[in-house]
Coordinates of N, CA and C in Angstrom, one line a residue:
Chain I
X6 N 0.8 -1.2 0.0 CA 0.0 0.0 0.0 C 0.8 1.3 0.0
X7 N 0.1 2.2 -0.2 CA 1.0 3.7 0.0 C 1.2 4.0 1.1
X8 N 2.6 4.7 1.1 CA 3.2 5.1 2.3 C 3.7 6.4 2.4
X9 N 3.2 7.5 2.8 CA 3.3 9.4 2.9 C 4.4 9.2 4.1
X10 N 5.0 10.3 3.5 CA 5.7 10.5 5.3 C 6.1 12.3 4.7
X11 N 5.9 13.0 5.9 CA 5.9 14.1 6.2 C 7.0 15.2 6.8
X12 N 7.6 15.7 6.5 CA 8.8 16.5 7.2 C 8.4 18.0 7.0
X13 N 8.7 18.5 7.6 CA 9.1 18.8 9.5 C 7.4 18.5 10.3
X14 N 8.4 18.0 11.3 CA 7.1 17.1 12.5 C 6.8 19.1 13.3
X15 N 7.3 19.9 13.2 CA 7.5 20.7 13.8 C 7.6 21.9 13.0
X16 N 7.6 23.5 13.1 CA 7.6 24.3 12.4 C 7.5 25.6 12.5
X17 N 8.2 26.6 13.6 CA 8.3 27.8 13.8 C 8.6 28.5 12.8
X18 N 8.1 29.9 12.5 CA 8.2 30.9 11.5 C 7.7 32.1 12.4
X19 N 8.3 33.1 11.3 CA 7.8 34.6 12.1 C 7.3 35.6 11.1
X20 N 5.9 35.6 11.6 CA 4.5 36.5 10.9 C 5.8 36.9 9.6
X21 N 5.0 36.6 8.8 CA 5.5 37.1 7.6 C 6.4 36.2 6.5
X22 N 7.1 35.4 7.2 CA 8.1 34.5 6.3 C 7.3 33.6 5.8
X23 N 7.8 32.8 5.2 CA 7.5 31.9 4.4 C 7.2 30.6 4.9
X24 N 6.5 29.7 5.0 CA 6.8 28.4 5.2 C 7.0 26.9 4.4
X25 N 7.4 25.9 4.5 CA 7.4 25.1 3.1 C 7.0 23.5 4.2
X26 N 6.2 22.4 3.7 CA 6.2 21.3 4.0 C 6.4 20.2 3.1
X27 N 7.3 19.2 3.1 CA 7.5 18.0 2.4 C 7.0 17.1 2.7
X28 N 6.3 16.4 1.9 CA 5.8 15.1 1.6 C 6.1 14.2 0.5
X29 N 6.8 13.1 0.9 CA 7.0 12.0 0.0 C 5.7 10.9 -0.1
X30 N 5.7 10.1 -1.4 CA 4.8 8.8 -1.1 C 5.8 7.8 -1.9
X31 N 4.6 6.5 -1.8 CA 6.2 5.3 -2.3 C 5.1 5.0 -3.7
X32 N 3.5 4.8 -3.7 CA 3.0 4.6 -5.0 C 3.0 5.3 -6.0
X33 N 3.4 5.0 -6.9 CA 3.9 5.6 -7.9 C 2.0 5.8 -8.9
X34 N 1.1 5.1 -8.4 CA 0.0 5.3 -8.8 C -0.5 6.3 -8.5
X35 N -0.3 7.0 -7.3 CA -0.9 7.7 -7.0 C -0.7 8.8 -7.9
X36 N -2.2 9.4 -7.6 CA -2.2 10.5 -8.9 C -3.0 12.0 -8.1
X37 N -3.8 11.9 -6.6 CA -4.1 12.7 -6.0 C -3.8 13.2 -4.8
X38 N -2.9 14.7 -4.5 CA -2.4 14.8 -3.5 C -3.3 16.1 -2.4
X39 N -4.0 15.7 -2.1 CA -4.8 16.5 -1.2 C -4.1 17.5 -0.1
X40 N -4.0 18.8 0.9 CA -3.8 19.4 1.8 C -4.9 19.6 3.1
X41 N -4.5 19.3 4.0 CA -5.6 19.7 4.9 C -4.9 20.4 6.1
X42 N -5.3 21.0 7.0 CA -5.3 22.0 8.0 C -6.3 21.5 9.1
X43 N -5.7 21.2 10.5 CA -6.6 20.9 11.0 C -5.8 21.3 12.5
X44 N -7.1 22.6 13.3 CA -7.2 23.6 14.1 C -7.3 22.7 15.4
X45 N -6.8 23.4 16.9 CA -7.2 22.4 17.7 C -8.5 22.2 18.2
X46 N -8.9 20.7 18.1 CA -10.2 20.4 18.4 C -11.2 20.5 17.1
X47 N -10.5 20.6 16.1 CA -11.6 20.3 15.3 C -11.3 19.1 14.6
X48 N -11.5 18.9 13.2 CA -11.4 17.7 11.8 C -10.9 18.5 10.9
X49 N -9.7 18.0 10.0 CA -9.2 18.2 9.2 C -10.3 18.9 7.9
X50 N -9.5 20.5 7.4 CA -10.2 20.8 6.5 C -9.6 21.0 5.3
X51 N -9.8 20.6 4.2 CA -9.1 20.5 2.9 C -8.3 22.2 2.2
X52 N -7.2 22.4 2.3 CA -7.3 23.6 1.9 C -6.5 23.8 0.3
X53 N -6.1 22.5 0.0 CA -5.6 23.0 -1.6 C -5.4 21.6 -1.9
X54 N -5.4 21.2 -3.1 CA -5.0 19.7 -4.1 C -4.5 20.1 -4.9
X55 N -3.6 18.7 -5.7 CA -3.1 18.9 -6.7 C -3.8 17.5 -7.1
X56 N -3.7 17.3 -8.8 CA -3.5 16.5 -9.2 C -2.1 16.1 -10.1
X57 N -1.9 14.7 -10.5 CA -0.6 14.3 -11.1 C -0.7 15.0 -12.5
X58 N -1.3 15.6 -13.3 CA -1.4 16.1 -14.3 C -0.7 17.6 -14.8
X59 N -0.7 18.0 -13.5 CA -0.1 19.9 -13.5 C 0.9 19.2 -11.7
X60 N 1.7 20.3 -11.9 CA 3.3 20.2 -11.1 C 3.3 21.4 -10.1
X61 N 1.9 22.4 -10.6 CA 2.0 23.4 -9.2 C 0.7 23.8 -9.3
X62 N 0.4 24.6 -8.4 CA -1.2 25.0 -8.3 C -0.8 26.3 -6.9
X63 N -1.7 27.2 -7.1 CA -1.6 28.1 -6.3 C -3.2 28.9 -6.3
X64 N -3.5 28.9 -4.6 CA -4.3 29.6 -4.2 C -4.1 30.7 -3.6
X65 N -4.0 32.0 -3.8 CA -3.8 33.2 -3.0 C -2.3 33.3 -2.3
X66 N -2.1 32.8 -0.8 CA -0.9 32.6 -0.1 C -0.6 31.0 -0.1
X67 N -1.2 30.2 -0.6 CA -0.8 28.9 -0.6 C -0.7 28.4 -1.9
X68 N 0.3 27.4 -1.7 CA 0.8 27.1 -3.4 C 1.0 25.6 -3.0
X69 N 0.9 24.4 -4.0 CA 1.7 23.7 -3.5 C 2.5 22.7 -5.1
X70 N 3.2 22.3 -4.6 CA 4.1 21.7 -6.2 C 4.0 20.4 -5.8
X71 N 4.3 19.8 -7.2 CA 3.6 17.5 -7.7 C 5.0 17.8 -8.0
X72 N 5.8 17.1 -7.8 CA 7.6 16.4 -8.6 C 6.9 14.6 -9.0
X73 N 6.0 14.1 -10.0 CA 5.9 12.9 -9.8 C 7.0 12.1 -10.1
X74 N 8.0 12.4 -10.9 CA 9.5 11.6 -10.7 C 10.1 11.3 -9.9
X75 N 10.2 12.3 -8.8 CA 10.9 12.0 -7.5 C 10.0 11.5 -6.3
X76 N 8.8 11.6 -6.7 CA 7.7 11.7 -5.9 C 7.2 11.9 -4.8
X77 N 7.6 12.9 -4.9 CA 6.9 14.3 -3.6 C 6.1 15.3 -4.0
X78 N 5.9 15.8 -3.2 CA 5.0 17.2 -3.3 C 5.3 18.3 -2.4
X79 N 5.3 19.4 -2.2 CA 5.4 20.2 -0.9 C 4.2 21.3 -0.6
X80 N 4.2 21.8 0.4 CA 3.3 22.9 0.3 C 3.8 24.4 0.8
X81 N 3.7 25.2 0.2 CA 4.1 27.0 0.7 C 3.2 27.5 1.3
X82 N 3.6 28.4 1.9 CA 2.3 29.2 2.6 C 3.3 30.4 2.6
X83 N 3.1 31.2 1.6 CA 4.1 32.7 2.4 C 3.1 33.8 2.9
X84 N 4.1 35.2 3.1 CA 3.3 35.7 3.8 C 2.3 35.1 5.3
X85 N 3.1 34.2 6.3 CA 2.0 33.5 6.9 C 1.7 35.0 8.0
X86 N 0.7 34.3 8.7 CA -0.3 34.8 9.6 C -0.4 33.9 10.4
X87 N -0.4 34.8 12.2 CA -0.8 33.5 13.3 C -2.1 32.8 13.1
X88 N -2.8 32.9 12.6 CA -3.9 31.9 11.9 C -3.9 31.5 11.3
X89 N -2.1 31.0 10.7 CA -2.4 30.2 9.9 C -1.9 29.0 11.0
X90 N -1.8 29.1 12.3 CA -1.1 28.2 12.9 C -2.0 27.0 13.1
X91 N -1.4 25.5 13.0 CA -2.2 24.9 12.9 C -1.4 23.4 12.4
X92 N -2.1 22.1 12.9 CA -1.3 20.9 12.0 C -1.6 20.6 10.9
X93 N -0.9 20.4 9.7 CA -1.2 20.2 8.4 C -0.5 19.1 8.2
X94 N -1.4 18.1 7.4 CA -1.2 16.8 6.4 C -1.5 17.2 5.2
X95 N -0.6 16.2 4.9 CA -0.4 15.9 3.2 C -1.2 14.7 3.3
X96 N -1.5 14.3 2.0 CA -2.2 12.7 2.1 C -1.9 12.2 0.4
X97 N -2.0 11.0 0.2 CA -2.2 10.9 -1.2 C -3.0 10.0 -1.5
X98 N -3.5 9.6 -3.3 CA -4.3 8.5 -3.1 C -4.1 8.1 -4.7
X99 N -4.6 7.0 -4.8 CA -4.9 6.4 -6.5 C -6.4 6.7 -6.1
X100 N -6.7 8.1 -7.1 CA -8.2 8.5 -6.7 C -9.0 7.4 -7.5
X101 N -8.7 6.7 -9.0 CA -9.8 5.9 -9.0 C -10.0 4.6 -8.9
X102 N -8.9 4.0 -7.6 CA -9.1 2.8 -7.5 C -9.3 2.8 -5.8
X103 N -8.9 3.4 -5.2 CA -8.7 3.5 -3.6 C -10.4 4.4 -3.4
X104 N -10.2 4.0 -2.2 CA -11.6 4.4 -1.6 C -11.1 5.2 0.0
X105 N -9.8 5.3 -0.2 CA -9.3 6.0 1.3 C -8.4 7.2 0.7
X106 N -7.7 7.8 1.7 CA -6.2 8.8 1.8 C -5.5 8.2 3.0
X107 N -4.4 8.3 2.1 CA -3.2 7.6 2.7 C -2.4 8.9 3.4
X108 N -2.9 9.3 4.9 CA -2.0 10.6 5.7 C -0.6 10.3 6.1
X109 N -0.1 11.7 5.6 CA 1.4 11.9 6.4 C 1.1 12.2 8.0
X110 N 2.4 12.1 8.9 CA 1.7 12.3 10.2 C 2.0 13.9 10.7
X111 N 2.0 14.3 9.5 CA 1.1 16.2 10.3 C 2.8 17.0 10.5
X112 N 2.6 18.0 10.6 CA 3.4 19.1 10.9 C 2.7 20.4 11.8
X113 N 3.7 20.3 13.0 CA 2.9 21.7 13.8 C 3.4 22.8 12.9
X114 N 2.5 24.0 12.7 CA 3.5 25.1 12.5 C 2.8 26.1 13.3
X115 N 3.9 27.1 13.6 CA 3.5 27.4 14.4 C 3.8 28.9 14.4
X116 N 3.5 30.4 13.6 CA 3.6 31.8 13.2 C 3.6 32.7 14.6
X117 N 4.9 32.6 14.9 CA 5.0 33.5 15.9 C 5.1 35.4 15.7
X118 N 3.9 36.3 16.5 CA 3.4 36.8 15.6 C 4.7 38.3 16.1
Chain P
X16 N -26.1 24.4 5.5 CA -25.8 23.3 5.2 C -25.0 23.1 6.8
X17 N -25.3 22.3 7.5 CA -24.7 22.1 8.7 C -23.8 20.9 8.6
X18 N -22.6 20.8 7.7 CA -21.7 19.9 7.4 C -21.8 18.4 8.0
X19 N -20.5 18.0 8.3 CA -20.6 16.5 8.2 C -20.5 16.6 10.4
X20 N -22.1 15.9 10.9 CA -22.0 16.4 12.4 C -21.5 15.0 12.9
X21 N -20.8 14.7 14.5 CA -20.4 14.1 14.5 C -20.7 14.4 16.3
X22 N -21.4 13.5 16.7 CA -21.7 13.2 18.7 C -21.7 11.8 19.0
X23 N -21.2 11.6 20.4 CA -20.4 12.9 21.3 C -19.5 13.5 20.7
X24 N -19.1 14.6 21.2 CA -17.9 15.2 20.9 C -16.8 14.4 21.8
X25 N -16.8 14.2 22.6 CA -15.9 13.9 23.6 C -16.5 12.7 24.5
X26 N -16.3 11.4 24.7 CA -16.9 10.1 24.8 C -15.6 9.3 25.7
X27 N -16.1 8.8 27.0 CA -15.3 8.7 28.4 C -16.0 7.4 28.3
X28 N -15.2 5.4 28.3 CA -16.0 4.6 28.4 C -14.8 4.1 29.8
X29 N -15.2 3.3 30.4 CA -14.1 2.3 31.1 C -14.0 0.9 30.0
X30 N -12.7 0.4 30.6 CA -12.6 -0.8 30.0 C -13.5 -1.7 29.9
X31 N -14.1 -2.6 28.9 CA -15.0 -3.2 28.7 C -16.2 -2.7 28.6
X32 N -16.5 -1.6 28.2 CA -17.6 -0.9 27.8 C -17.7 -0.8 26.5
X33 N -18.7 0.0 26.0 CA -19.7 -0.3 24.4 C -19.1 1.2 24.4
X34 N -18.4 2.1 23.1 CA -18.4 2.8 22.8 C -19.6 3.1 21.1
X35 N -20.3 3.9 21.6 CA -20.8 4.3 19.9 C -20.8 5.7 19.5
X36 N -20.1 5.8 18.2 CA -19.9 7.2 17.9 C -20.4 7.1 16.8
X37 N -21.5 8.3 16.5 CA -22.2 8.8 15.1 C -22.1 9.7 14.4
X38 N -22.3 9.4 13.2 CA -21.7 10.5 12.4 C -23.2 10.9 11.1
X39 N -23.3 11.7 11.1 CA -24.5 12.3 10.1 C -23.8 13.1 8.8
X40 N -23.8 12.5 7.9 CA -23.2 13.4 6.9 C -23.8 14.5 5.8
X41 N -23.2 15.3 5.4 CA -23.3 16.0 5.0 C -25.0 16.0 3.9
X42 N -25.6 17.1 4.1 CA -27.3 16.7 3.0 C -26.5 16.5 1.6
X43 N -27.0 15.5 1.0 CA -26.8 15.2 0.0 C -25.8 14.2 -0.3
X44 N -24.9 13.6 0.9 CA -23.7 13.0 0.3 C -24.5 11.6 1.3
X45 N -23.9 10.7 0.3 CA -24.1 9.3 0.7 C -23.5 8.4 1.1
X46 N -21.9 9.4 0.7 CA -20.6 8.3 1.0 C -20.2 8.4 2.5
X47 N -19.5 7.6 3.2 CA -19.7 7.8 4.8 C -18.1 7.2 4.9
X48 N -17.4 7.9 5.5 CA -15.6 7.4 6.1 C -15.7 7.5 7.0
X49 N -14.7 6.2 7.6 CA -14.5 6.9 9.2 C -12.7 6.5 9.1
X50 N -12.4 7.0 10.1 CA -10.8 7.4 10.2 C -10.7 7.7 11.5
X51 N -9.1 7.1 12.2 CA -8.6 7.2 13.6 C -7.5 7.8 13.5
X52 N -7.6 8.8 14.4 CA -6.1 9.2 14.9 C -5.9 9.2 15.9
X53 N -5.0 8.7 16.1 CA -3.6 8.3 17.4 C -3.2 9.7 17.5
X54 N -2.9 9.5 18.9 CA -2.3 11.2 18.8 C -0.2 11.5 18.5
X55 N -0.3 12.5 17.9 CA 0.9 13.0 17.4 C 0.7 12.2 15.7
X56 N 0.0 11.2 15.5 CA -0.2 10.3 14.3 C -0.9 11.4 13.2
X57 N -1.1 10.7 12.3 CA -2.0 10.8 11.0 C -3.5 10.4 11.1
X58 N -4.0 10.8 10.3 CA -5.2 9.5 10.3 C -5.2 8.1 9.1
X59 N -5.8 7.4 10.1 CA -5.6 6.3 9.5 C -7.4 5.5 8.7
X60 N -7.2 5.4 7.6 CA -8.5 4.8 7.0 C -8.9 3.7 8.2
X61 N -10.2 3.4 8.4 CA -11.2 2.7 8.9 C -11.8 1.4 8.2
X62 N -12.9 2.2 7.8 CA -14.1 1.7 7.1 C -14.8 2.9 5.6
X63 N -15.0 2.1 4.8 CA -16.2 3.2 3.9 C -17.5 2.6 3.5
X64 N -18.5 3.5 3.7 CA -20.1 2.5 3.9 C -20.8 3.8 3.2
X65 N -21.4 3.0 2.5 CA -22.5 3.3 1.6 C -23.6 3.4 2.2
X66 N -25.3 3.8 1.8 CA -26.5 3.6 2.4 C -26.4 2.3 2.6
X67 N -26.7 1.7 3.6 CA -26.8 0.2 4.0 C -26.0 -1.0 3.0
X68 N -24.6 -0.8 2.9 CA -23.7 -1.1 2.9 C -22.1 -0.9 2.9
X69 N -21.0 -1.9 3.3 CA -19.9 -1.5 3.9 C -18.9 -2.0 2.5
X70 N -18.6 -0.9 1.6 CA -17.8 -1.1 1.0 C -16.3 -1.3 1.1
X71 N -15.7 -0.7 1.7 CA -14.2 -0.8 1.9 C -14.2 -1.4 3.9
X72 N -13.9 -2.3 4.4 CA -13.2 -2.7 5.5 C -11.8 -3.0 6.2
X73 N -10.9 -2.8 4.9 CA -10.1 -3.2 4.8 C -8.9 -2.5 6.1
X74 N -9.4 -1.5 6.9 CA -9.0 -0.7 8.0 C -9.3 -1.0 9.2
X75 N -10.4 -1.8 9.3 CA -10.9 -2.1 10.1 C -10.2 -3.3 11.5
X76 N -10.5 -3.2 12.1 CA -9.8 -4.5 13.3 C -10.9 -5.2 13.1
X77 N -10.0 -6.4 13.2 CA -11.1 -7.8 12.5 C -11.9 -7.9 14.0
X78 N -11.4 -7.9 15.0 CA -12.8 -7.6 16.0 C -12.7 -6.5 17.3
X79 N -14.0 -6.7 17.6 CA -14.2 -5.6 18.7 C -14.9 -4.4 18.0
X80 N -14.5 -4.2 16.4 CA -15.3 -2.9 15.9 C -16.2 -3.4 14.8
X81 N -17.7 -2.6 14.7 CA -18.4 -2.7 13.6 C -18.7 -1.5 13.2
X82 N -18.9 -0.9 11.9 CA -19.9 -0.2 11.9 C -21.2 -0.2 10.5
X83 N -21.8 0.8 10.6 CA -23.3 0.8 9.7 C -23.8 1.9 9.0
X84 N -24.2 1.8 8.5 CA -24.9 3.4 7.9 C -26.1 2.6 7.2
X85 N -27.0 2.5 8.0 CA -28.2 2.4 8.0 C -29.2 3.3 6.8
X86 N -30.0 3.2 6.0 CA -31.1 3.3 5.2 C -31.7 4.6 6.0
X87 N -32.2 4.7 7.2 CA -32.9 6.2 7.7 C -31.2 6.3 9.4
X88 N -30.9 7.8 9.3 CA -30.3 7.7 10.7 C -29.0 7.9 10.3
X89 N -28.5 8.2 11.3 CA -26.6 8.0 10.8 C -25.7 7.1 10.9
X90 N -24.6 6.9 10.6 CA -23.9 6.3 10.5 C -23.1 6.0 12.0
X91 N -22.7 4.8 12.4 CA -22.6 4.5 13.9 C -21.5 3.5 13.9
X92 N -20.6 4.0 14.4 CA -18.8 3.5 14.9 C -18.9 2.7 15.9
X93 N -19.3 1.4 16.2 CA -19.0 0.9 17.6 C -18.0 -0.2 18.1
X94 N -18.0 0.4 19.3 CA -16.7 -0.3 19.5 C -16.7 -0.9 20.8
X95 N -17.2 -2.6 20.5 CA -17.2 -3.4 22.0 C -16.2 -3.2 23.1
X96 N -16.2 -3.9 24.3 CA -15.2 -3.9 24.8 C -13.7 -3.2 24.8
X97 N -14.1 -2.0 25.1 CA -13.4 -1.0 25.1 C -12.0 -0.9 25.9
X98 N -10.9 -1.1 25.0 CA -9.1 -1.0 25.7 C -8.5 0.6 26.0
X99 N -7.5 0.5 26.6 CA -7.1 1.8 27.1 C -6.5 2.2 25.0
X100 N -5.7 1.0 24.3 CA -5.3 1.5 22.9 C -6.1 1.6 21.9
X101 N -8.1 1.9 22.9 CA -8.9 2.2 21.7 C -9.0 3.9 21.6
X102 N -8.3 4.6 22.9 CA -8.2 5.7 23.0 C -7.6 6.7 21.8
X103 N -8.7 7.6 21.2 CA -8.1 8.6 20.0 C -9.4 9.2 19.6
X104 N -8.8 10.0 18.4 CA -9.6 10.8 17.7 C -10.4 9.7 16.6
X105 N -12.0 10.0 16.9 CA -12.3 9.1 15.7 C -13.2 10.1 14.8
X106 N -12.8 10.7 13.5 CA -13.6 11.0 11.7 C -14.1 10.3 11.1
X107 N -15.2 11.1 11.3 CA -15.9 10.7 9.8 C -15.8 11.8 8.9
X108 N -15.8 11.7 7.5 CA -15.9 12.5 6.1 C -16.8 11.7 5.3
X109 N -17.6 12.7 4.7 CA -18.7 12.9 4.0 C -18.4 12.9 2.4
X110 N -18.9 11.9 1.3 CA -18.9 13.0 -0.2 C -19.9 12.7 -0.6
X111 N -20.0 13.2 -1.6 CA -21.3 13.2 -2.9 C -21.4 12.1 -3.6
X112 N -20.2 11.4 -4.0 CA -19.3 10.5 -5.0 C -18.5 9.5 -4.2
X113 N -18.5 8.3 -5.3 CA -17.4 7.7 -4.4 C -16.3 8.2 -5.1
X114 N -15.3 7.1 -4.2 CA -13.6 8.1 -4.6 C -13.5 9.1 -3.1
X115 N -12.7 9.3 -3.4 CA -12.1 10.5 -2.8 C -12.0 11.7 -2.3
X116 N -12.4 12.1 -3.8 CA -11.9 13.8 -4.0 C -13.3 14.6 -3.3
X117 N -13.7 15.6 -2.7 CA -14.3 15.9 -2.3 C -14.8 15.8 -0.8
X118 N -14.2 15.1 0.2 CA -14.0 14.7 1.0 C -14.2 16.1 1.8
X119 N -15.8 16.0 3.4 CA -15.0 17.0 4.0 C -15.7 16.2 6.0
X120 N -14.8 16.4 6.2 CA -14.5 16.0 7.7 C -15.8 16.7 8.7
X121 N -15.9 15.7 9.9 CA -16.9 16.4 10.9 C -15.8 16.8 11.8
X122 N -16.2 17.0 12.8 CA -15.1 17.9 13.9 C -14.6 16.1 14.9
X123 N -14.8 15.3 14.7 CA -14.2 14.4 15.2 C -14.9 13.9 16.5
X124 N -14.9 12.5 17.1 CA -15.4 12.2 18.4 C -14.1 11.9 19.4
X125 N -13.9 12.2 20.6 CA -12.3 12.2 21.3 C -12.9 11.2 22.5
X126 N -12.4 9.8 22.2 CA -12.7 8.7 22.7 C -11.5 8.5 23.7
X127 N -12.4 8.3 25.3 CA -10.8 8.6 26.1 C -11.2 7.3 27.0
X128 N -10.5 5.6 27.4 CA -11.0 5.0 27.7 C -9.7 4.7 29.1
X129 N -11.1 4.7 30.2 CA -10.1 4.8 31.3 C -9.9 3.1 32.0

């Protein structure tokens, strides 16, 4: 099965810089790489995807880039804000054969303001 | 649209007790996930269940857990005989479609077994 793993488990920045998160997977099937953000005490909420077809995608302050050769993805966030503080997973999936996401185990970050 | 709801929020069993956690998904979506996280962890797939049927199990612990999504009512996580390493966060996510994409989470049930 697929296997995500996530770097940095951890992640201070200061209001304004930049942040970046890495995510590797091992199936090479996989073709969908989901973002989620998830606040304390709530459920993860989806805040950007990629598919294997395009190599970057960018929403407002969040961007994130597909390498499927090397097979990672990362995610940006510049410009952060202490709201953006928060644990974020990567996940991936073979969107049309799997019926799950396969999560990395999260990154604190944490915008000290 | 009052998203994908999810009670208790917070669910206290002792050992050897019945835990059940429900999840109501989203109007309109049929597809029903549930998912555990361990704490400092990820989440980990479960189960995926259809209107009155359980498509994917393949996350499941072969015992002690069932769950359902019943024809009228929500969808219901239970978990017999409850261990101190049944303790975690348990999700459900809601879609329209099967697959994947569109996926969106309830605020989670925080199963704490003393």
């Amino acid at each position: 099965g697929e296997n995500v793993e996530q770097h940095p488990s951890t992640l201070s920045v200061q209001e304004g810089d930049s942040a970046v998160i890495k995510c590797t997977y091992s199936d090479s099937a996989s073709n969908y790489f989901p973002w989620y953000k998830q606040e304390l005490g709530k459920g993860p909420q989806l805040i950007i995807d990629i598919r294997s077809n395009v190599g970057e995608k960018k929403d407002q302050r969040i961007a994130v880039t597909l390498n499927k050769t090397a097979k990672h993805f990362s995610l940006h966030i510049t410009e952060t804000q202490p709201e953006d503080s928060a644990v974020y997973f990567c996940a991936a999936t073979d969107q049309t054969g799997a019926n799950n996401l396969f999560f990395g185990t999260g990154t604190r970050l944490t915008v000290i303001p | 649209n009052a998203g994908v709801m999810q009670n208790p929020r917070h669910l206290v069993r002792r050992r050897g007790q019945e835990a059940r956690l429900r999840c109501s998904p989203m109007k309109g979506h049929s597809h029903v996930y549930w998912y555990r996280q361990l704490p400092e962890e990820g989440l980990k797939f479960m189960v995926y269940l259809q209107k009155e049927n359980i498509i994917d199990e393949s996350g499941m612990p072969k015992e002690r857990f069932s769950a359902e999504f019943p024809k009228e009512g929500p969808s219901i996580l239970r978990i017999q005989q409850v261990v101190r390493g049944d303790s975690a966060a348990y999700f459900c996510a809601s879609s329209p479609t099967g697959g994947n994409y569109g996926y969106t989470f309830g605020s989670g049930t925080r199963l704490t077994v003393v």
